[in-house]
PDB file of C-alpha atoms and ligand atoms in Angstrom:
ATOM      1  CA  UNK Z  24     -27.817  35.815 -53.970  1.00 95.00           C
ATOM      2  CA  UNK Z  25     -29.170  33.636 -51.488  1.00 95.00           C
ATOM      3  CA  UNK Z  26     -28.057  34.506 -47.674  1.00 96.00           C
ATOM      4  CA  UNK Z  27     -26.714  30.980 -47.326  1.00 96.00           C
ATOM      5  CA  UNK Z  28     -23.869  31.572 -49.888  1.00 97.00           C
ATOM      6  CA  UNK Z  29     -23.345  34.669 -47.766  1.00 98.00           C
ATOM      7  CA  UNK Z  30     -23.143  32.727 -43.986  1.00 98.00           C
ATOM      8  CA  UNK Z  31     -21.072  29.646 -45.491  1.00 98.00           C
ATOM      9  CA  UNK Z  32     -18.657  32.865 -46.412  1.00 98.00           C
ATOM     10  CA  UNK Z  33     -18.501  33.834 -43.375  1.00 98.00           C
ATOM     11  CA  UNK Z  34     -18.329  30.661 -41.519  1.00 98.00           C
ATOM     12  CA  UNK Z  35     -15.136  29.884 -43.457  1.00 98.00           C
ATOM     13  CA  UNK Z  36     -13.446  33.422 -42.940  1.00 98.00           C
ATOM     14  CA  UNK Z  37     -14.038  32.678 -38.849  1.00 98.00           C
ATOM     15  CA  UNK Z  38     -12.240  28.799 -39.318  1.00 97.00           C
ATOM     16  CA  UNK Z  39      -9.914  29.549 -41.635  1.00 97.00           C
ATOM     17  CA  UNK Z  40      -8.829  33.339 -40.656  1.00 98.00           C
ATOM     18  CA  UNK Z  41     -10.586  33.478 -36.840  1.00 98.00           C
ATOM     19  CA  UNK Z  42     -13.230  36.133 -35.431  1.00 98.00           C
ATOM     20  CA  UNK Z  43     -11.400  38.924 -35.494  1.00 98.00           C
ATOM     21  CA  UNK Z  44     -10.927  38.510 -39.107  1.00 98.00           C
ATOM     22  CA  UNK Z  45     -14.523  38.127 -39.802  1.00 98.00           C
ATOM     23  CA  UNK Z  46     -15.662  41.153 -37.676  1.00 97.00           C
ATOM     24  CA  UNK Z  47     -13.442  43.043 -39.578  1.00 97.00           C
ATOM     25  CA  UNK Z  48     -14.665  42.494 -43.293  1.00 98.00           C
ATOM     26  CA  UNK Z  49     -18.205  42.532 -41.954  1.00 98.00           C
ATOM     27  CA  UNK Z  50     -17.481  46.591 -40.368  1.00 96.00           C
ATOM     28  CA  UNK Z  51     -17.139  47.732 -43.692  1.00 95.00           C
ATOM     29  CA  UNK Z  52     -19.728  50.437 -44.916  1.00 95.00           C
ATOM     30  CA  UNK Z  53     -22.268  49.520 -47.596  1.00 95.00           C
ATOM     31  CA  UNK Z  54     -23.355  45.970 -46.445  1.00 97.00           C
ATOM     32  CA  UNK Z  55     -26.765  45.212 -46.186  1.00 96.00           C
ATOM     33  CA  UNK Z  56     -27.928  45.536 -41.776  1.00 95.00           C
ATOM     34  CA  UNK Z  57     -24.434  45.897 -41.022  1.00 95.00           C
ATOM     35  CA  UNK Z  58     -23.189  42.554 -42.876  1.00 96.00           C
ATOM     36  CA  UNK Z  59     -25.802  40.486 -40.098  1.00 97.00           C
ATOM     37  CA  UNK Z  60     -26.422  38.304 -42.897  1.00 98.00           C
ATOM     38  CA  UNK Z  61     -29.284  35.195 -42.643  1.00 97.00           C
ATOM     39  CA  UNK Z  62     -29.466  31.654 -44.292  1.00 94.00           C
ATOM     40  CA  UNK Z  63     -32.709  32.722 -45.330  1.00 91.00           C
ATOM     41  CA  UNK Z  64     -32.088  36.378 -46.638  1.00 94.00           C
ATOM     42  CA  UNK Z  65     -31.177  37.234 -50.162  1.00 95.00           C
ATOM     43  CA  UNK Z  66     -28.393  39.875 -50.456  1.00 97.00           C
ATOM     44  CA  UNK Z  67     -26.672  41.493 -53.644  1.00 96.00           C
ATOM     45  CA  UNK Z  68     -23.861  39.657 -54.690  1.00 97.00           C
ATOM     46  CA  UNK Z  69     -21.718  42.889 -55.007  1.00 97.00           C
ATOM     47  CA  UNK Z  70     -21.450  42.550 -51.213  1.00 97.00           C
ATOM     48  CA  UNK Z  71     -20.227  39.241 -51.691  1.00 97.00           C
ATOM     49  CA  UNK Z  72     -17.208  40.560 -54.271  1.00 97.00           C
ATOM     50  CA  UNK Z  73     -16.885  43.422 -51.245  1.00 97.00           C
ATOM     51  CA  UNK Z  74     -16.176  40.837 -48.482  1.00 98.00           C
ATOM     52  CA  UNK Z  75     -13.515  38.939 -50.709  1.00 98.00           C
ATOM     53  CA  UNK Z  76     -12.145  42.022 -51.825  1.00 98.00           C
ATOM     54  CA  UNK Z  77     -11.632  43.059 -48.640  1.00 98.00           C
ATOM     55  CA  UNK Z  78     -10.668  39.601 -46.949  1.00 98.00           C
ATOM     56  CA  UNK Z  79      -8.061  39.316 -50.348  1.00 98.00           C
ATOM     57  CA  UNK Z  80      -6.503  43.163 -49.116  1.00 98.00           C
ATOM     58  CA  UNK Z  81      -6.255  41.737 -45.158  1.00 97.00           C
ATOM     59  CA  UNK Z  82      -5.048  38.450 -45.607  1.00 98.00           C
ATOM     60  CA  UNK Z  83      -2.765  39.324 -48.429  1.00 98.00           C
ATOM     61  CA  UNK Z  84      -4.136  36.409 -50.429  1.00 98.00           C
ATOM     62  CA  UNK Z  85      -4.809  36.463 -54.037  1.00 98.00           C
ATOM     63  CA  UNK Z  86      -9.278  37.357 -54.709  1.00 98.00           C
ATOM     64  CA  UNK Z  87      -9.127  34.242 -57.277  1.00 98.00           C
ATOM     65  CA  UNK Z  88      -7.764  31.968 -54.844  1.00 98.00           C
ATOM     66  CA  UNK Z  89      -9.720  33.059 -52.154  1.00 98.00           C
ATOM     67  CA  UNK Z  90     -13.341  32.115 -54.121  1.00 98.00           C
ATOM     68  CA  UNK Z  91     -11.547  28.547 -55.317  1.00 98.00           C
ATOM     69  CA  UNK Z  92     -10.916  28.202 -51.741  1.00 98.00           C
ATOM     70  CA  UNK Z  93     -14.268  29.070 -50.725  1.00 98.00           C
ATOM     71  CA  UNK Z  94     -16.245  26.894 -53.523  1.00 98.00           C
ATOM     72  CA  UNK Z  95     -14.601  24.026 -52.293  1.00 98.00           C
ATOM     73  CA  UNK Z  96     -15.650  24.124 -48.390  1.00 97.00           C
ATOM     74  CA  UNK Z  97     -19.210  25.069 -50.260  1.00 98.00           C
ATOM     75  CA  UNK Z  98     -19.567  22.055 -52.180  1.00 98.00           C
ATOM     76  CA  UNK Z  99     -19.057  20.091 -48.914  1.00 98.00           C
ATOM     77  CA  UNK Z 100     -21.766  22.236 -47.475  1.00 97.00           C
ATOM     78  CA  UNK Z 101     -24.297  21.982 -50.478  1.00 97.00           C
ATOM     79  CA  UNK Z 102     -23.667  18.173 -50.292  1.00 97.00           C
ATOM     80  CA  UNK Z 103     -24.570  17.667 -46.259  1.00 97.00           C
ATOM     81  CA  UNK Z 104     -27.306  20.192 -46.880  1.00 95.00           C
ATOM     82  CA  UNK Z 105     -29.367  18.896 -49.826  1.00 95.00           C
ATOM     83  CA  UNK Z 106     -28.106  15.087 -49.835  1.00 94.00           C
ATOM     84  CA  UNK Z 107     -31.021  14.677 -52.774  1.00 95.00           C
ATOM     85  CA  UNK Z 108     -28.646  15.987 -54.897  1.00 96.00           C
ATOM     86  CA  UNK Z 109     -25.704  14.198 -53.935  1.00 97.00           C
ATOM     87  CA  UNK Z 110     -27.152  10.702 -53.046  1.00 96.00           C
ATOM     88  CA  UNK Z 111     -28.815   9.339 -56.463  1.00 96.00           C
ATOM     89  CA  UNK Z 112     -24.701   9.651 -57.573  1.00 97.00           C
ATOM     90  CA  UNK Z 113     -21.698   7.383 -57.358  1.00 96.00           C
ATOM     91  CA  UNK Z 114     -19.488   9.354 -59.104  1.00 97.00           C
ATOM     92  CA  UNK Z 115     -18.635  12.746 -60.021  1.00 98.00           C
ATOM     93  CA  UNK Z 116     -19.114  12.675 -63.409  1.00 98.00           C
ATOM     94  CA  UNK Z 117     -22.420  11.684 -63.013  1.00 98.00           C
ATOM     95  CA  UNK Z 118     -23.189  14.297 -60.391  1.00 98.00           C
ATOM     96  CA  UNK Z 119     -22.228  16.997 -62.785  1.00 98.00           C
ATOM     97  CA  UNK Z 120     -24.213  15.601 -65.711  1.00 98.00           C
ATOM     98  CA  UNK Z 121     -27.593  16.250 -63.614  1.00 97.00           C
ATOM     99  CA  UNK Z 122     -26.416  19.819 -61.685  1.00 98.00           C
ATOM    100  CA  UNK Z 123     -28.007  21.896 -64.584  1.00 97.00           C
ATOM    101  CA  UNK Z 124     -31.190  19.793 -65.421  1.00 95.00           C
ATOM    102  CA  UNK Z 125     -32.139  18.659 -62.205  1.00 95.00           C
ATOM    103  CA  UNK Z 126     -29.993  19.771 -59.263  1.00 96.00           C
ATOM    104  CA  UNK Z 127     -30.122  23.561 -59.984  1.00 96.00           C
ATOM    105  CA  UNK Z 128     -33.812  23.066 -60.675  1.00 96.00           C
ATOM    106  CA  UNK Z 129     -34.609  21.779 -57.645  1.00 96.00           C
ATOM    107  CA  UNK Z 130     -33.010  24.363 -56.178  1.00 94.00           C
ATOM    108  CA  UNK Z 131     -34.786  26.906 -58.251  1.00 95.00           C
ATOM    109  CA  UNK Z 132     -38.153  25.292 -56.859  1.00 96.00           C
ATOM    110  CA  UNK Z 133     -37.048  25.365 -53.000  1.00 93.00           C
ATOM    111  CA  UNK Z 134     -35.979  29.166 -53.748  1.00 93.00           C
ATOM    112  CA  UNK Z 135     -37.840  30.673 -57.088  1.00 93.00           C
ATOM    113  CA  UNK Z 136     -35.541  34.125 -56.169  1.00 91.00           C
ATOM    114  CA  UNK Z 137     -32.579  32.261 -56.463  1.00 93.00           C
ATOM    115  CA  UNK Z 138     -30.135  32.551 -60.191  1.00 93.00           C
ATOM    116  CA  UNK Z 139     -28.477  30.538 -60.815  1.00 96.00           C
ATOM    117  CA  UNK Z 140     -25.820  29.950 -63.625  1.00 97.00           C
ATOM    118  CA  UNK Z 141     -26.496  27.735 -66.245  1.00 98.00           C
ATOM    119  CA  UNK Z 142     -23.931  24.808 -66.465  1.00 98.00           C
ATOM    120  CA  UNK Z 143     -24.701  22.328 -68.905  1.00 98.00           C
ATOM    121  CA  UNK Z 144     -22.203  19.290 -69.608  1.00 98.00           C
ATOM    122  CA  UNK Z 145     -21.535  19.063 -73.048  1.00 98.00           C
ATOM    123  CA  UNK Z 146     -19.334  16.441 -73.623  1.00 97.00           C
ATOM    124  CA  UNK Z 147     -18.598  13.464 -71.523  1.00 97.00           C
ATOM    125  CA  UNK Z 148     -17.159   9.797 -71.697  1.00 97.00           C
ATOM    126  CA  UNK Z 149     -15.770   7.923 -69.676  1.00 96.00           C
ATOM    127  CA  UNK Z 150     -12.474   9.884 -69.189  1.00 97.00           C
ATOM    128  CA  UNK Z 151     -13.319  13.230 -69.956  1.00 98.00           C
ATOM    129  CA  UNK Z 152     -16.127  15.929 -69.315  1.00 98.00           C
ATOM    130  CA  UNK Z 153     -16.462  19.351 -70.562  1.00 98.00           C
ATOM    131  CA  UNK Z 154     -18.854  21.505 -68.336  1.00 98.00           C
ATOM    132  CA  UNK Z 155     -19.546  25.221 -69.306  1.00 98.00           C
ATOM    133  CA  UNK Z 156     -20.373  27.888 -67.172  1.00 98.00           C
ATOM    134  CA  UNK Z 157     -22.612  30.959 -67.508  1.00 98.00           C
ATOM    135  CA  UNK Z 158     -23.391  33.326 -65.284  1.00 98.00           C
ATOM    136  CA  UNK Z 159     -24.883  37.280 -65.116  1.00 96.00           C
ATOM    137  CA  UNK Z 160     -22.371  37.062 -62.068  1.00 96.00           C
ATOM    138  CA  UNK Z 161     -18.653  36.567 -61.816  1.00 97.00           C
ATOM    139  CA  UNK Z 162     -18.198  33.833 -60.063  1.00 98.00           C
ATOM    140  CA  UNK Z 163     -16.156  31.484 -62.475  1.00 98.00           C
ATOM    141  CA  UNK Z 164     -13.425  31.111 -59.800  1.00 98.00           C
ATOM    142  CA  UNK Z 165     -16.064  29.604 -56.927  1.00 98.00           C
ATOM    143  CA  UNK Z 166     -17.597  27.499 -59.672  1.00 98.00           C
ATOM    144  CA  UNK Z 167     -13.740  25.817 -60.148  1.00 98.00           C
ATOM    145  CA  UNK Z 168     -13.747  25.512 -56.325  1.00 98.00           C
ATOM    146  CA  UNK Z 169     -17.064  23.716 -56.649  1.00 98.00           C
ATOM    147  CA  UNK Z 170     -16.471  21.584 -59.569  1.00 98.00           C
ATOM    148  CA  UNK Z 171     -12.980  20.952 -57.479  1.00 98.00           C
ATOM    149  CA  UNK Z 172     -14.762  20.381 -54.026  1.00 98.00           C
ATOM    150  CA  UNK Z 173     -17.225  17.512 -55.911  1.00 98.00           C
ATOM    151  CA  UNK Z 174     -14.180  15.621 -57.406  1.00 98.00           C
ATOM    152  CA  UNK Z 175     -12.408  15.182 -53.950  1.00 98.00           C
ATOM    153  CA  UNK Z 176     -16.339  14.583 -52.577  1.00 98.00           C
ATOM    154  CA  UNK Z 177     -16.596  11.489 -54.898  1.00 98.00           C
ATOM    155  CA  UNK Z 178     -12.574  10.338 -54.576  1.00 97.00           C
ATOM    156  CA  UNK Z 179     -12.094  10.690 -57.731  1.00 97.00           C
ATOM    157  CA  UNK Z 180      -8.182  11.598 -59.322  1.00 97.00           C
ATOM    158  CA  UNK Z 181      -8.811  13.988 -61.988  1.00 98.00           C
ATOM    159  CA  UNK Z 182      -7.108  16.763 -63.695  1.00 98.00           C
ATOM    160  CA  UNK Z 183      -9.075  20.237 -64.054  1.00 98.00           C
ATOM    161  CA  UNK Z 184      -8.360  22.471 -66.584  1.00 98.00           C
ATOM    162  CA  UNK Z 185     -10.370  25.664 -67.337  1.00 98.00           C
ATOM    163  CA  UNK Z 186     -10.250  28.333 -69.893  1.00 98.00           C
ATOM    164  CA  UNK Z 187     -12.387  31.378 -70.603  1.00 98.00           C
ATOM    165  CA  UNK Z 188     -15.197  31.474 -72.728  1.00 97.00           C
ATOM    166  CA  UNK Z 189     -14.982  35.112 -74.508  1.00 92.00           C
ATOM    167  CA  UNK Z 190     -14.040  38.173 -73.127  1.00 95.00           C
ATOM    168  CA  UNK Z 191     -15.119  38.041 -69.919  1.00 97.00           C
ATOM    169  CA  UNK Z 192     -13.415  34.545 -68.685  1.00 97.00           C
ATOM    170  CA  UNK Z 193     -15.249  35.098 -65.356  1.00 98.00           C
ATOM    171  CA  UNK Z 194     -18.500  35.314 -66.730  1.00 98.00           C
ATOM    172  CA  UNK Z 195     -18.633  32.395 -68.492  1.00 98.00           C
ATOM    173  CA  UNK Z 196     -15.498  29.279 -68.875  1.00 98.00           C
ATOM    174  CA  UNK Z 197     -15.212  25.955 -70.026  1.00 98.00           C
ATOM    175  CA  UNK Z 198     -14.132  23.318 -67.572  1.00 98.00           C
ATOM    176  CA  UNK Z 199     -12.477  19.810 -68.861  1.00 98.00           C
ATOM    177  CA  UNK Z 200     -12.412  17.462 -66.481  1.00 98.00           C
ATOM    178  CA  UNK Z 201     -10.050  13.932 -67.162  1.00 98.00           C
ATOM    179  CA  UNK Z 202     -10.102  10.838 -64.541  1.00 98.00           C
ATOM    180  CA  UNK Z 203      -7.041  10.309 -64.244  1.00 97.00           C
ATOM    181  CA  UNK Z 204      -7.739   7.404 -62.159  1.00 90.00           C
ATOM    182  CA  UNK Z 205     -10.421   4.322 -62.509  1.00 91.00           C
ATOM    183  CA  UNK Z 206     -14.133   5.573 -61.930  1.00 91.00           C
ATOM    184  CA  UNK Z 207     -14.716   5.124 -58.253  1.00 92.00           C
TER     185      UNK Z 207
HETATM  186  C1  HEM A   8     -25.110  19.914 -53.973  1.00 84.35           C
HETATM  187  C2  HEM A   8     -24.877  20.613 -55.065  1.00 84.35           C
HETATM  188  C3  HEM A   8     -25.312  22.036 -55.342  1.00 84.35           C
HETATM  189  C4  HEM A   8     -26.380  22.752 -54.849  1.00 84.35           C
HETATM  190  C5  HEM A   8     -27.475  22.279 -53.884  1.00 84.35           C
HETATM  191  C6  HEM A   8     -26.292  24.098 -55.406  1.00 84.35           C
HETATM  192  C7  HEM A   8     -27.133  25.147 -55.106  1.00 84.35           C
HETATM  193  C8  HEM A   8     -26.877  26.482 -55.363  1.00 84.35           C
HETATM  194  C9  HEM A   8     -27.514  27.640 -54.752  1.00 84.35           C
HETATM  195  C10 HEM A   8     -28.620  27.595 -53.674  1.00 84.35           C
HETATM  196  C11 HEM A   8     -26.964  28.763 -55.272  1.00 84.35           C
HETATM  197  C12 HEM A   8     -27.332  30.242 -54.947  1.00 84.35           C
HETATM  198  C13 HEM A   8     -28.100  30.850 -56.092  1.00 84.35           C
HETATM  199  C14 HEM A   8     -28.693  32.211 -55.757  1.00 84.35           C
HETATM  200  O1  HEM A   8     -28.770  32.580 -54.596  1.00 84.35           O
HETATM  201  O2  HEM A   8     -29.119  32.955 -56.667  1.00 84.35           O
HETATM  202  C15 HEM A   8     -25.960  28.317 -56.214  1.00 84.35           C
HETATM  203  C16 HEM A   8     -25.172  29.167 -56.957  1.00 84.35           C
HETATM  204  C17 HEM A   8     -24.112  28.746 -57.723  1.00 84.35           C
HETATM  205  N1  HEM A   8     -23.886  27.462 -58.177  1.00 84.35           N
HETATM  206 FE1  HEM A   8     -24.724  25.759 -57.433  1.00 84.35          FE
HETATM  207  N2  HEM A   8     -25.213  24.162 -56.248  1.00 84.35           N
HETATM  208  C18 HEM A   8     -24.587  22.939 -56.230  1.00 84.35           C
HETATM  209  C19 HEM A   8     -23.457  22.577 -56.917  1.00 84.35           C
HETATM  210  C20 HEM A   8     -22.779  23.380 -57.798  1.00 84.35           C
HETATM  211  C21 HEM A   8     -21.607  22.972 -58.581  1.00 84.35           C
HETATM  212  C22 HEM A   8     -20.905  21.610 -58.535  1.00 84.35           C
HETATM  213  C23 HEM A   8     -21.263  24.022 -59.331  1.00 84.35           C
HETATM  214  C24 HEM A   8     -20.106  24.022 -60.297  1.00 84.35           C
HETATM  215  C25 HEM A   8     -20.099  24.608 -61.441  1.00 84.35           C
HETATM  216  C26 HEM A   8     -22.196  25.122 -59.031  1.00 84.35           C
HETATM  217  C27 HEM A   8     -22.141  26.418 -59.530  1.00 84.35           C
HETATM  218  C28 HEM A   8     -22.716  27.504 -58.910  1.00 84.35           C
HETATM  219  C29 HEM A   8     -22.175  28.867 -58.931  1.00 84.35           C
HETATM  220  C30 HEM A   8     -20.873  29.312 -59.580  1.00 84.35           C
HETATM  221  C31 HEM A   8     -23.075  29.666 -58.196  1.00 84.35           C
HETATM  222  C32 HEM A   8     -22.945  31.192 -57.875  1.00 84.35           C
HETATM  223  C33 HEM A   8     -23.903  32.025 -58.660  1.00 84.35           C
HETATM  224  C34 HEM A   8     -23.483  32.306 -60.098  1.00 84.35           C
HETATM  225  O3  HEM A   8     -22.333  32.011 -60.489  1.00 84.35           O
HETATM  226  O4  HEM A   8     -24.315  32.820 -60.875  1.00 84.35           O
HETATM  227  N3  HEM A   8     -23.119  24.664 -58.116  1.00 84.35           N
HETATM  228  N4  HEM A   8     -25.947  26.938 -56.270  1.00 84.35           N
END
């Protein structure tokens, strides 16, 4: 997974939980040149499970609300950092419609090791949109902390309401999205 994911991780752990914190998830054994991870790098993303797992067992926080957490201060990130994906948008709904056709794609071009779930829209009106995730990774949790993080990007009141997809509901999930407010 690419090192980026991996440094917005950790810049969150040192805001949200301090230095000390972060130095101490990072001294665990296994990660890849001692957890000195780089924007650039590309890293397993069994390390990444390792550092939540581990920041989850310090902080006493639950694992699922610590990747909700973290895909929310990500989507903020993503947004300042590649504003072509963000700009051509005025709402969130349209945002979503073009992550797995043309966002993600674009991102697949900038970074051809990148892989990246697959998260077509398949439903959407006015009030409601049904997104589904799939992934070879479990990372349903940071994808609800995304999809969360782009509805407060956009201002837009919504409800959020996910259920799994299968057996493994972290693998792959539906998301249903209804404005419960006028589009913005
Ligand atoms: C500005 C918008 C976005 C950009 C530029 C972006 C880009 C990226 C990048 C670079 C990765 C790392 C892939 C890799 O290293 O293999 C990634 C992964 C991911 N993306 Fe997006 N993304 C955006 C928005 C979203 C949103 C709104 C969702 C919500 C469903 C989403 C779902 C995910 C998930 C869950 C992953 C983790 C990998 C996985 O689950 O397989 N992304 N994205």
């Amino acid at each position: 997974m690419r090192g980026l994911i991996f440094t917005e991780f950790i810049a969150l752990v040192e805001e949200k939980f301090g230095l000390a914190m972060s130095d101490d998830i990072l001294s665990q054994p296994g990660l890849t040149d001692g957890g000195a991870y780089t924007s650039v790098g590309n890293y397993d993303h069994r390390e990444m499970l390792a550092l939540v797992t581990a920041l989850a067992e310090r902080s006493g926080l639950p694992a699922d609300e610590l990747c909700r957490v973290f895909g929310e201060w990500l989507f903020t990130k993503l947004a300042r950092g590649f504003d072509f994906a963000v700009k051509p948008h005025r709402d969130a709904f349209s945002f979503l419609q073009s992550l797995d056709g043309v966002i993600h794609v674009e991102v697949k071009k900038l970074y051809p090791d990148a892989r990246l779930p697959s998260v077509p829209v398949t439903r959407c009106d006015e009030r409601e949109l049904v997104m589904e995730y799939r992934s070879e990774r479990p990372f349903a949790d940071v994808a609800e902390g995304l999809i969360r993080g782009c509805l407060a990007w956009y201002g837009e009141r919504a409800t959020l309401h996910r259920e799994p997809l299968g057996a493994d509901g972290a693998r792959a999930a539906r998301f249903t999205v209804n404005r419960t407010g006028a589009r913005p």
